[in-house]
Amino acid sequence: MYEYAKKSYAAYGVDTEAAISELKDIPVSIHCWQGDDVVGLDGGGAASGGIQTTGNHFGRARNFQELKADIEKAFSLIPGKKRLNLHASYAVGASVDRDEYGPKHFAEWVKFAKAIGLDGIDFNPTMFSHKNVKDGLTLSSPDGDIRKFWIKHCIACLHISEYLADEFGKPCLMNIWIPDGYKDVPADRLTPRLRLKESLDEVLSCGYDRNKVVVAVESKVFGIGVESYTVGNNEFYQNYAANNGICCLLDNGHYHPQEYVSDKIPSLLAFYDKVALHVTRGVRWDSDHVVLFEDELKEIAKEIVRNDATKKVLIGLDYFDASINRLAAWIVGARNMQKALLWALLQPHAKLKALQDDADFTALMVINEELKTLPFDAVWAEYLKRLDQKGAEWYNDVKEYEKTVLKERK
Ligand code: RNT
Ligand code: ZN
Protein backbone atom coordinates (compact mmCIF):
# COMPACT_ATOMS: atom_id res chain seq x y z
CA MET A 1 0.00 0.00 0.00
CA TYR A 2 2.85 2.37 0.77
CA GLU A 3 4.42 1.73 -2.64
CA TYR A 4 1.10 2.55 -4.27
CA ALA A 5 0.75 5.72 -2.16
CA LYS A 6 4.29 6.76 -2.99
CA LYS A 7 3.43 6.61 -6.69
CA SER A 8 0.13 8.42 -6.25
CA TYR A 9 1.84 11.34 -4.55
CA ALA A 10 4.79 11.27 -6.94
CA ALA A 11 2.34 11.90 -9.76
CA TYR A 12 1.83 15.34 -8.19
CA GLY A 13 5.55 15.82 -7.63
CA VAL A 14 5.39 14.96 -3.93
CA ASP A 15 8.13 12.89 -2.30
CA THR A 16 6.60 10.84 0.51
CA GLU A 17 10.05 9.86 1.81
CA ALA A 18 11.00 13.50 2.29
CA ALA A 19 7.68 14.15 4.04
CA ILE A 20 8.19 11.28 6.46
CA SER A 21 11.71 12.29 7.34
CA GLU A 22 10.77 15.95 7.82
CA LEU A 23 7.86 15.08 10.07
CA LYS A 24 10.16 13.20 12.45
CA ASP A 25 11.95 16.45 13.24
CA ILE A 26 9.06 18.79 13.96
CA PRO A 27 8.59 19.10 17.72
CA VAL A 28 5.13 19.28 19.24
CA SER A 29 4.88 20.56 22.80
CA ILE A 30 2.32 18.51 24.70
CA HIS A 31 0.54 20.08 27.66
CA CYS A 32 0.83 18.30 31.01
CA TRP A 33 -2.54 19.68 32.11
CA GLN A 34 -4.77 17.30 30.12
CA GLY A 35 -3.77 14.62 32.66
CA ASP A 36 -5.26 16.15 35.79
CA ASP A 37 -7.93 18.61 34.59
CA VAL A 38 -5.59 21.62 35.09
CA VAL A 39 -5.51 21.07 38.86
CA GLY A 40 -1.72 21.23 39.29
CA LEU A 41 0.42 19.99 42.15
CA ASP A 42 0.62 23.10 44.34
CA GLY A 43 -2.81 23.03 45.94
CA GLY A 44 -4.53 25.61 43.74
CA GLY A 45 -7.46 23.27 43.08
CA ALA A 46 -9.76 23.16 40.07
CA ALA A 47 -9.04 25.59 37.24
CA SER A 48 -10.50 29.06 37.65
CA GLY A 49 -10.09 32.35 35.80
CA GLY A 50 -12.57 31.88 33.01
CA ILE A 51 -11.43 28.37 32.09
CA GLN A 52 -13.19 25.21 33.12
CA THR A 53 -12.72 21.49 32.74
CA THR A 54 -15.99 19.62 32.41
CA GLY A 55 -16.65 15.92 32.88
CA ASN A 56 -15.85 13.42 35.58
CA HIS A 57 -14.31 10.40 33.92
CA PHE A 58 -12.53 8.17 36.43
CA GLY A 59 -8.76 8.00 36.68
CA ARG A 60 -7.63 11.63 37.00
CA ALA A 61 -3.96 11.79 38.02
CA ARG A 62 -3.99 12.95 41.64
CA ASN A 63 -0.30 13.47 42.28
CA PHE A 64 3.11 13.75 40.65
CA GLN A 65 3.68 9.99 40.50
CA GLU A 66 0.36 9.33 38.79
CA LEU A 67 0.77 12.22 36.38
CA LYS A 68 4.24 11.05 35.40
CA ALA A 69 3.01 7.50 34.88
CA ASP A 70 0.12 8.69 32.70
CA ILE A 71 2.35 10.99 30.65
CA GLU A 72 4.87 8.23 30.14
CA LYS A 73 2.20 5.82 28.95
CA ALA A 74 0.39 8.32 26.72
CA PHE A 75 3.57 9.76 25.20
CA SER A 76 4.82 6.26 24.40
CA LEU A 77 1.85 5.95 22.03
CA ILE A 78 2.43 9.30 20.32
CA PRO A 79 4.86 9.31 17.39
CA GLY A 80 7.37 12.06 16.64
CA LYS A 81 9.45 14.60 18.49
CA LYS A 82 7.80 15.62 21.73
CA ARG A 83 8.30 18.38 24.25
CA LEU A 84 6.47 18.70 27.57
CA ASN A 85 4.58 21.89 28.35
CA LEU A 86 4.46 22.58 32.09
CA HIS A 87 2.63 25.15 34.15
CA ALA A 88 4.28 26.63 37.24
CA SER A 89 1.46 25.09 39.29
CA TYR A 90 3.09 21.71 38.61
CA ALA A 91 5.99 22.57 40.95
CA VAL A 92 7.11 19.51 42.88
CA GLY A 93 7.41 19.66 46.66
CA ALA A 94 7.28 23.45 46.92
CA SER A 95 6.89 24.81 50.45
CA VAL A 96 7.04 28.43 49.26
CA ASP A 97 4.46 30.46 47.33
CA ARG A 98 4.52 30.88 43.54
CA ASP A 99 6.54 34.10 43.67
CA GLU A 100 9.44 32.11 45.09
CA TYR A 101 9.45 29.09 42.84
CA GLY A 102 12.83 28.15 41.44
CA PRO A 103 14.58 25.56 39.26
CA LYS A 104 14.76 23.06 42.11
CA HIS A 105 10.97 22.69 42.04
CA PHE A 106 11.22 21.46 38.47
CA ALA A 107 14.36 19.34 38.68
CA GLU A 108 12.26 16.17 39.03
CA TRP A 109 10.40 17.06 35.84
CA VAL A 110 13.69 17.53 34.01
CA LYS A 111 14.89 14.15 35.19
CA PHE A 112 11.65 12.57 34.03
CA ALA A 113 11.58 14.33 30.64
CA LYS A 114 15.14 13.24 29.94
CA ALA A 115 14.41 9.69 31.01
CA ILE A 116 11.57 9.38 28.51
CA GLY A 117 13.58 11.04 25.73
CA LEU A 118 11.75 14.33 25.33
CA ASP A 119 13.18 17.17 23.26
CA GLY A 120 12.70 19.78 26.01
CA ILE A 121 10.27 21.45 28.39
CA ASP A 122 8.24 24.62 27.80
CA PHE A 123 6.90 26.69 30.63
CA ASN A 124 4.02 28.91 31.77
CA PRO A 125 3.52 31.16 34.77
CA THR A 126 0.28 30.09 36.47
CA MET A 127 -1.78 33.20 37.17
CA PHE A 128 -5.05 31.49 37.97
CA SER A 129 -6.29 29.07 40.65
CA HIS A 130 -4.61 31.10 43.40
CA LYS A 131 -5.71 33.39 46.26
CA ASN A 132 -3.80 36.33 44.78
CA VAL A 133 -6.08 36.47 41.77
CA LYS A 134 -7.95 39.41 43.28
CA ASP A 135 -11.36 40.28 41.84
CA GLY A 136 -10.36 38.26 38.80
CA LEU A 137 -7.21 40.32 38.17
CA THR A 138 -3.46 39.64 38.29
CA LEU A 139 -0.91 41.75 36.38
CA SER A 140 -3.52 44.43 35.68
CA SER A 141 -4.87 44.67 39.22
CA PRO A 142 -5.30 48.13 40.73
CA ASP A 143 -3.75 46.66 43.90
CA GLY A 144 0.00 47.22 43.75
CA ASP A 145 0.78 44.28 46.05
CA ILE A 146 -1.14 41.91 43.81
CA ARG A 147 0.68 43.16 40.74
CA LYS A 148 3.99 42.86 42.56
CA PHE A 149 3.28 39.25 43.53
CA TRP A 150 2.54 38.22 39.95
CA ILE A 151 5.46 40.21 38.53
CA LYS A 152 7.71 38.34 40.94
CA HIS A 153 6.09 35.08 39.87
CA CYS A 154 6.72 35.82 36.18
CA ILE A 155 10.36 36.72 36.87
CA ALA A 156 10.78 33.50 38.86
CA CYS A 157 9.31 31.65 35.87
CA LEU A 158 11.77 33.33 33.49
CA HIS A 159 14.62 31.98 35.56
CA ILE A 160 13.05 28.53 35.66
CA SER A 161 12.70 28.74 31.87
CA GLU A 162 16.40 29.62 31.54
CA TYR A 163 17.20 26.58 33.63
CA LEU A 164 15.01 24.38 31.41
CA ALA A 165 16.74 25.77 28.32
CA ASP A 166 20.14 25.00 29.82
CA GLU A 167 19.15 21.47 30.76
CA PHE A 168 18.04 20.58 27.24
CA GLY A 169 20.44 22.84 25.35
CA LYS A 170 17.52 24.38 23.47
CA PRO A 171 15.38 27.49 23.93
CA CYS A 172 12.33 27.23 26.19
CA LEU A 173 9.04 28.91 25.30
CA MET A 174 7.55 30.79 28.24
CA ASN A 175 3.98 31.77 27.55
CA ILE A 176 2.11 34.39 29.54
CA TRP A 177 -1.63 34.10 29.79
CA ILE A 178 -3.68 35.94 32.42
CA PRO A 179 -7.40 35.66 33.14
CA ASP A 180 -7.86 39.42 33.77
CA GLY A 181 -11.13 40.92 32.64
CA TYR A 182 -14.65 41.94 33.62
CA LYS A 183 -17.98 40.19 33.52
CA ASP A 184 -19.93 43.31 32.69
CA VAL A 185 -19.46 46.58 30.87
CA PRO A 186 -16.32 48.21 32.29
CA ALA A 187 -16.07 51.83 33.37
CA ASP A 188 -12.46 52.01 32.25
CA ARG A 189 -10.93 49.95 29.48
CA LEU A 190 -7.63 51.76 29.19
CA THR A 191 -6.16 51.90 32.69
CA PRO A 192 -6.11 48.11 33.27
CA ARG A 193 -4.23 47.76 29.97
CA LEU A 194 -1.74 50.45 30.96
CA ARG A 195 -1.16 48.59 34.21
CA LEU A 196 -0.66 45.31 32.35
CA LYS A 197 1.81 47.03 30.04
CA GLU A 198 3.77 48.38 32.97
CA SER A 199 3.76 44.99 34.72
CA LEU A 200 5.03 43.23 31.60
CA ASP A 201 7.74 45.88 31.16
CA GLU A 202 8.91 45.17 34.67
CA VAL A 203 8.94 41.40 34.05
CA LEU A 204 10.91 41.69 30.81
CA SER A 205 13.45 44.07 32.28
CA CYS A 206 14.60 41.50 34.85
CA GLY A 207 17.59 40.61 32.70
CA TYR A 208 16.74 37.15 31.40
CA ASP A 209 18.64 35.58 28.52
CA ARG A 210 16.70 36.15 25.31
CA ASN A 211 18.68 33.44 23.53
CA LYS A 212 17.42 30.89 25.99
CA VAL A 213 13.85 31.96 26.64
CA VAL A 214 11.29 32.82 23.99
CA VAL A 215 8.61 34.84 25.76
CA ALA A 216 5.11 34.80 24.30
CA VAL A 217 1.90 36.56 25.23
CA GLU A 218 -1.45 34.81 24.66
CA SER A 219 -4.50 36.92 23.87
CA LYS A 220 -8.10 35.91 24.28
CA VAL A 221 -11.50 37.19 23.29
CA PHE A 222 -13.32 36.30 26.53
CA GLY A 223 -13.59 33.74 29.34
CA ILE A 224 -16.47 32.28 31.37
CA GLY A 225 -17.64 34.94 33.79
CA VAL A 226 -15.42 37.50 32.04
CA GLU A 227 -17.52 38.01 28.96
CA SER A 228 -17.51 41.78 28.53
CA TYR A 229 -13.88 42.76 28.63
CA THR A 230 -10.47 41.05 28.42
CA VAL A 231 -7.45 43.12 29.38
CA GLY A 232 -5.04 41.05 27.28
CA ASN A 233 -6.91 41.07 24.01
CA ASN A 234 -5.46 40.53 20.55
CA GLU A 235 -4.66 44.15 19.68
CA PHE A 236 -3.04 44.75 23.04
CA TYR A 237 -0.69 41.79 22.85
CA GLN A 238 0.18 42.06 19.17
CA ASN A 239 1.30 45.61 19.69
CA TYR A 240 3.02 44.77 22.94
CA ALA A 241 4.91 41.87 21.37
CA ALA A 242 5.91 43.88 18.30
CA ASN A 243 7.18 46.76 20.39
CA ASN A 244 9.11 44.61 22.83
CA GLY A 245 10.70 41.98 20.63
CA ILE A 246 8.77 39.06 22.10
CA CYS A 247 6.28 36.84 20.32
CA CYS A 248 2.54 36.25 20.13
CA LEU A 249 0.92 32.97 21.01
CA LEU A 250 -2.20 32.21 19.02
CA ASP A 251 -4.68 29.87 20.69
CA ASN A 252 -7.23 28.90 18.05
CA GLY A 253 -9.97 28.85 20.69
CA HIS A 254 -9.38 32.50 21.50
CA TYR A 255 -11.00 34.27 18.57
CA HIS A 256 -14.42 34.77 17.15
CA PRO A 257 -15.56 31.44 15.64
CA GLN A 258 -15.40 32.96 12.17
CA GLU A 259 -11.79 34.09 12.59
CA TYR A 260 -9.11 31.59 11.65
CA VAL A 261 -5.69 31.15 13.18
CA SER A 262 -4.53 29.55 9.92
CA ASP A 263 -4.96 32.99 8.36
CA LYS A 264 -3.24 34.79 11.23
CA ILE A 265 -0.06 32.69 11.11
CA PRO A 266 1.18 34.08 7.76
CA SER A 267 0.23 37.62 8.80
CA LEU A 268 2.47 37.34 11.82
CA LEU A 269 5.22 35.58 9.87
CA ALA A 270 5.49 38.75 7.79
CA PHE A 271 6.64 40.58 10.91
CA TYR A 272 7.90 38.10 13.49
CA ASP A 273 10.73 35.62 13.64
CA LYS A 274 8.70 33.31 15.89
CA VAL A 275 5.00 32.56 16.32
CA ALA A 276 3.74 30.27 19.07
CA LEU A 277 0.56 28.22 18.92
CA HIS A 278 -1.92 26.62 21.29
CA VAL A 279 -3.68 24.17 19.07
CA THR A 280 -7.07 23.33 20.49
CA ARG A 281 -10.65 22.85 19.30
CA GLY A 282 -13.32 25.27 20.31
CA VAL A 283 -16.89 24.09 19.99
CA ARG A 284 -18.97 27.27 19.75
CA TRP A 285 -16.62 28.91 22.25
CA ASP A 286 -13.19 28.36 23.84
CA SER A 287 -14.29 24.93 25.03
CA ASP A 288 -10.89 23.23 24.72
CA HIS A 289 -12.17 20.00 23.16
CA VAL A 290 -9.70 17.36 21.96
CA VAL A 291 -8.02 18.30 18.68
CA LEU A 292 -9.56 16.40 15.74
CA PHE A 293 -8.29 15.88 12.19
CA GLU A 294 -10.38 18.67 10.74
CA ASP A 295 -10.06 21.24 7.98
CA GLU A 296 -8.84 24.09 10.15
CA LEU A 297 -6.17 21.89 11.72
CA LYS A 298 -4.97 20.97 8.23
CA GLU A 299 -4.98 24.63 7.21
CA ILE A 300 -2.90 25.53 10.27
CA ALA A 301 -0.39 22.80 9.40
CA LYS A 302 -0.34 23.89 5.75
CA GLU A 303 0.52 27.48 6.70
CA ILE A 304 3.42 26.23 8.81
CA VAL A 305 4.79 23.88 6.16
CA ARG A 306 4.26 25.87 2.97
CA ASN A 307 5.81 29.00 4.45
CA ASP A 308 8.90 27.06 5.43
CA ALA A 309 8.16 27.90 9.04
CA THR A 310 8.53 24.60 10.89
CA LYS A 311 11.34 26.19 12.90
CA LYS A 312 9.58 29.52 13.36
CA VAL A 313 6.18 28.30 14.51
CA LEU A 314 6.35 26.73 17.95
CA ILE A 315 3.56 24.17 18.03
CA GLY A 316 1.91 23.42 21.36
CA LEU A 317 -1.36 21.77 22.29
CA ASP A 318 -3.89 23.17 24.75
CA TYR A 319 -7.09 21.35 25.56
CA PHE A 320 -8.57 19.58 28.54
CA ASP A 321 -11.41 17.11 28.43
CA ALA A 322 -12.38 15.34 31.65
CA SER A 323 -15.32 13.48 30.14
CA ILE A 324 -13.25 10.78 28.43
CA ASN A 325 -10.14 8.74 29.12
CA ARG A 326 -7.47 11.39 29.58
CA LEU A 327 -4.69 9.35 27.98
CA ALA A 328 -6.84 8.81 24.91
CA ALA A 329 -7.51 12.56 24.84
CA TRP A 330 -3.78 13.26 24.77
CA ILE A 331 -3.05 10.60 22.17
CA VAL A 332 -5.89 11.47 19.78
CA GLY A 333 -5.05 15.18 19.83
CA ALA A 334 -1.30 14.75 19.52
CA ARG A 335 -1.59 12.13 16.77
CA ASN A 336 -3.94 14.43 14.91
CA MET A 337 -1.43 17.28 15.08
CA GLN A 338 1.16 14.93 13.62
CA LYS A 339 -1.29 13.73 10.98
CA ALA A 340 -2.08 17.29 9.95
CA LEU A 341 1.63 18.06 9.62
CA LEU A 342 2.11 14.97 7.47
CA TRP A 343 -0.90 15.98 5.40
CA ALA A 344 0.65 19.41 4.89
CA LEU A 345 4.03 17.90 4.00
CA LEU A 346 2.30 15.84 1.31
CA GLN A 347 0.87 18.79 -0.63
CA PRO A 348 2.60 20.04 -3.81
CA HIS A 349 2.85 23.57 -2.46
CA ALA A 350 5.12 25.05 -5.14
CA LYS A 351 2.81 23.83 -7.87
CA LEU A 352 -0.30 25.14 -6.10
CA LYS A 353 1.28 28.54 -5.44
CA ALA A 354 2.23 28.80 -9.11
CA LEU A 355 -1.38 28.11 -10.13
CA GLN A 356 -2.51 30.89 -7.82
CA ASP A 357 0.00 33.34 -9.32
CA ASP A 358 -1.06 32.33 -12.82
CA ALA A 359 -4.66 32.97 -11.77
CA ASP A 360 -5.52 29.43 -12.82
CA PHE A 361 -8.08 29.05 -10.07
CA THR A 362 -9.90 26.27 -11.88
CA ALA A 363 -6.87 23.99 -11.92
CA LEU A 364 -6.13 24.98 -8.33
CA MET A 365 -9.55 23.80 -7.23
CA VAL A 366 -9.44 20.65 -9.34
CA ILE A 367 -6.05 19.56 -8.01
CA ASN A 368 -6.87 20.45 -4.42
CA GLU A 369 -9.95 18.25 -4.63
CA GLU A 370 -7.97 15.36 -6.13
CA LEU A 371 -5.37 15.65 -3.36
CA LYS A 372 -8.03 15.10 -0.72
CA THR A 373 -8.56 11.48 -1.69
CA LEU A 374 -4.96 10.37 -2.26
CA PRO A 375 -3.95 7.35 -0.14
CA PHE A 376 -2.80 9.40 2.84
CA ASP A 377 -3.51 6.54 5.25
CA ALA A 378 -0.76 4.40 3.73
CA VAL A 379 1.85 7.13 4.26
CA TRP A 380 0.69 7.65 7.84
CA ALA A 381 0.92 3.89 8.46
CA GLU A 382 4.43 3.84 7.00
CA TYR A 383 5.48 6.75 9.24
CA LEU A 384 4.18 4.89 12.30
CA LYS A 385 5.92 1.70 11.22
CA ARG A 386 9.27 3.44 10.81
CA LEU A 387 8.96 4.93 14.28
CA ASP A 388 7.97 1.58 15.72
CA GLN A 389 4.56 2.96 16.66
CA LYS A 390 1.23 1.20 16.69
CA GLY A 391 -1.62 1.99 14.35
CA ALA A 392 -5.20 2.05 15.63
CA GLU A 393 -4.26 -0.69 18.13
CA TRP A 394 -2.81 1.99 20.42
CA TYR A 395 -6.28 2.08 21.94
CA ASN A 396 -5.93 -1.50 23.23
CA ASP A 397 -2.96 -0.36 25.31
CA VAL A 398 -5.01 2.47 26.76
CA LYS A 399 -7.90 0.12 27.57
CA GLU A 400 -5.48 -2.19 29.35
CA TYR A 401 -3.98 0.73 31.31
CA GLU A 402 -7.50 1.82 32.19
CA LYS A 403 -8.26 -1.62 33.59
CA THR A 404 -5.03 -2.09 35.50
CA VAL A 405 -4.15 1.45 36.63
CA LEU A 406 -6.90 4.04 36.22
CA LYS A 407 -9.76 1.93 37.61
CA GLU A 408 -7.83 1.63 40.88
CA ARG A 409 -7.92 5.38 41.45
CA LYS A 410 -10.90 6.14 43.61
C1 RNT B 1 -6.78 29.88 28.67
C2 RNT B 1 -5.54 29.72 27.86
C3 RNT B 1 -4.38 29.11 28.56
C4 RNT B 1 -4.72 27.92 29.40
C5 RNT B 1 -3.54 27.12 29.86
C6 RNT B 1 -3.87 26.21 30.98
O1 RNT B 1 -7.85 30.30 27.95
O2 RNT B 1 -5.84 29.00 26.69
O3 RNT B 1 -3.40 28.81 27.63
O4 RNT B 1 -5.58 27.05 28.73
O5 RNT B 1 -2.49 27.93 30.13
ZN1 ZN C 1 -4.16 28.49 25.43
mmCIF file of C-alpha atoms in Angstrom, residues 4 6 23 87 122 139 146 161 199 207 216-217 230 232 258 269 271 278 280 288 302 322 399:
data_model
loop_
_atom_site.group_PDB
_atom_site.id
_atom_site.type_symbol
_atom_site.label_atom_id
_atom_site.label_comp_id
_atom_site.label_asym_id
_atom_site.label_seq_id
_atom_site.Cartn_x
_atom_site.Cartn_y
_atom_site.Cartn_z
ATOM 1 C CA TYR A 4 1.102 2.553 -4.272
ATOM 2 C CA LYS A 6 4.287 6.762 -2.986
ATOM 3 C CA LEU A 23 7.862 15.078 10.072
ATOM 4 C CA HIS A 87 2.632 25.154 34.146
ATOM 5 C CA ASP A 122 8.244 24.615 27.796
ATOM 6 C CA LEU A 139 -0.906 41.747 36.380
ATOM 7 C CA ILE A 146 -1.144 41.915 43.814
ATOM 8 C CA SER A 161 12.703 28.743 31.871
ATOM 9 C CA SER A 199 3.765 44.990 34.716
ATOM 10 C CA GLY A 207 17.595 40.615 32.702
ATOM 11 C CA ALA A 216 5.109 34.798 24.298
ATOM 12 C CA VAL A 217 1.896 36.562 25.227
ATOM 13 C CA THR A 230 -10.473 41.052 28.416
ATOM 14 C CA GLY A 232 -5.039 41.052 27.283
ATOM 15 C CA GLN A 258 -15.401 32.961 12.166
ATOM 16 C CA LEU A 269 5.221 35.583 9.871
ATOM 17 C CA PHE A 271 6.644 40.579 10.915
ATOM 18 C CA HIS A 278 -1.921 26.621 21.287
ATOM 19 C CA THR A 280 -7.072 23.326 20.486
ATOM 20 C CA ASP A 288 -10.887 23.230 24.719
ATOM 21 C CA LYS A 302 -0.336 23.895 5.751
ATOM 22 C CA ALA A 322 -12.380 15.341 31.652
ATOM 23 C CA LYS A 399 -7.904 0.116 27.571
#
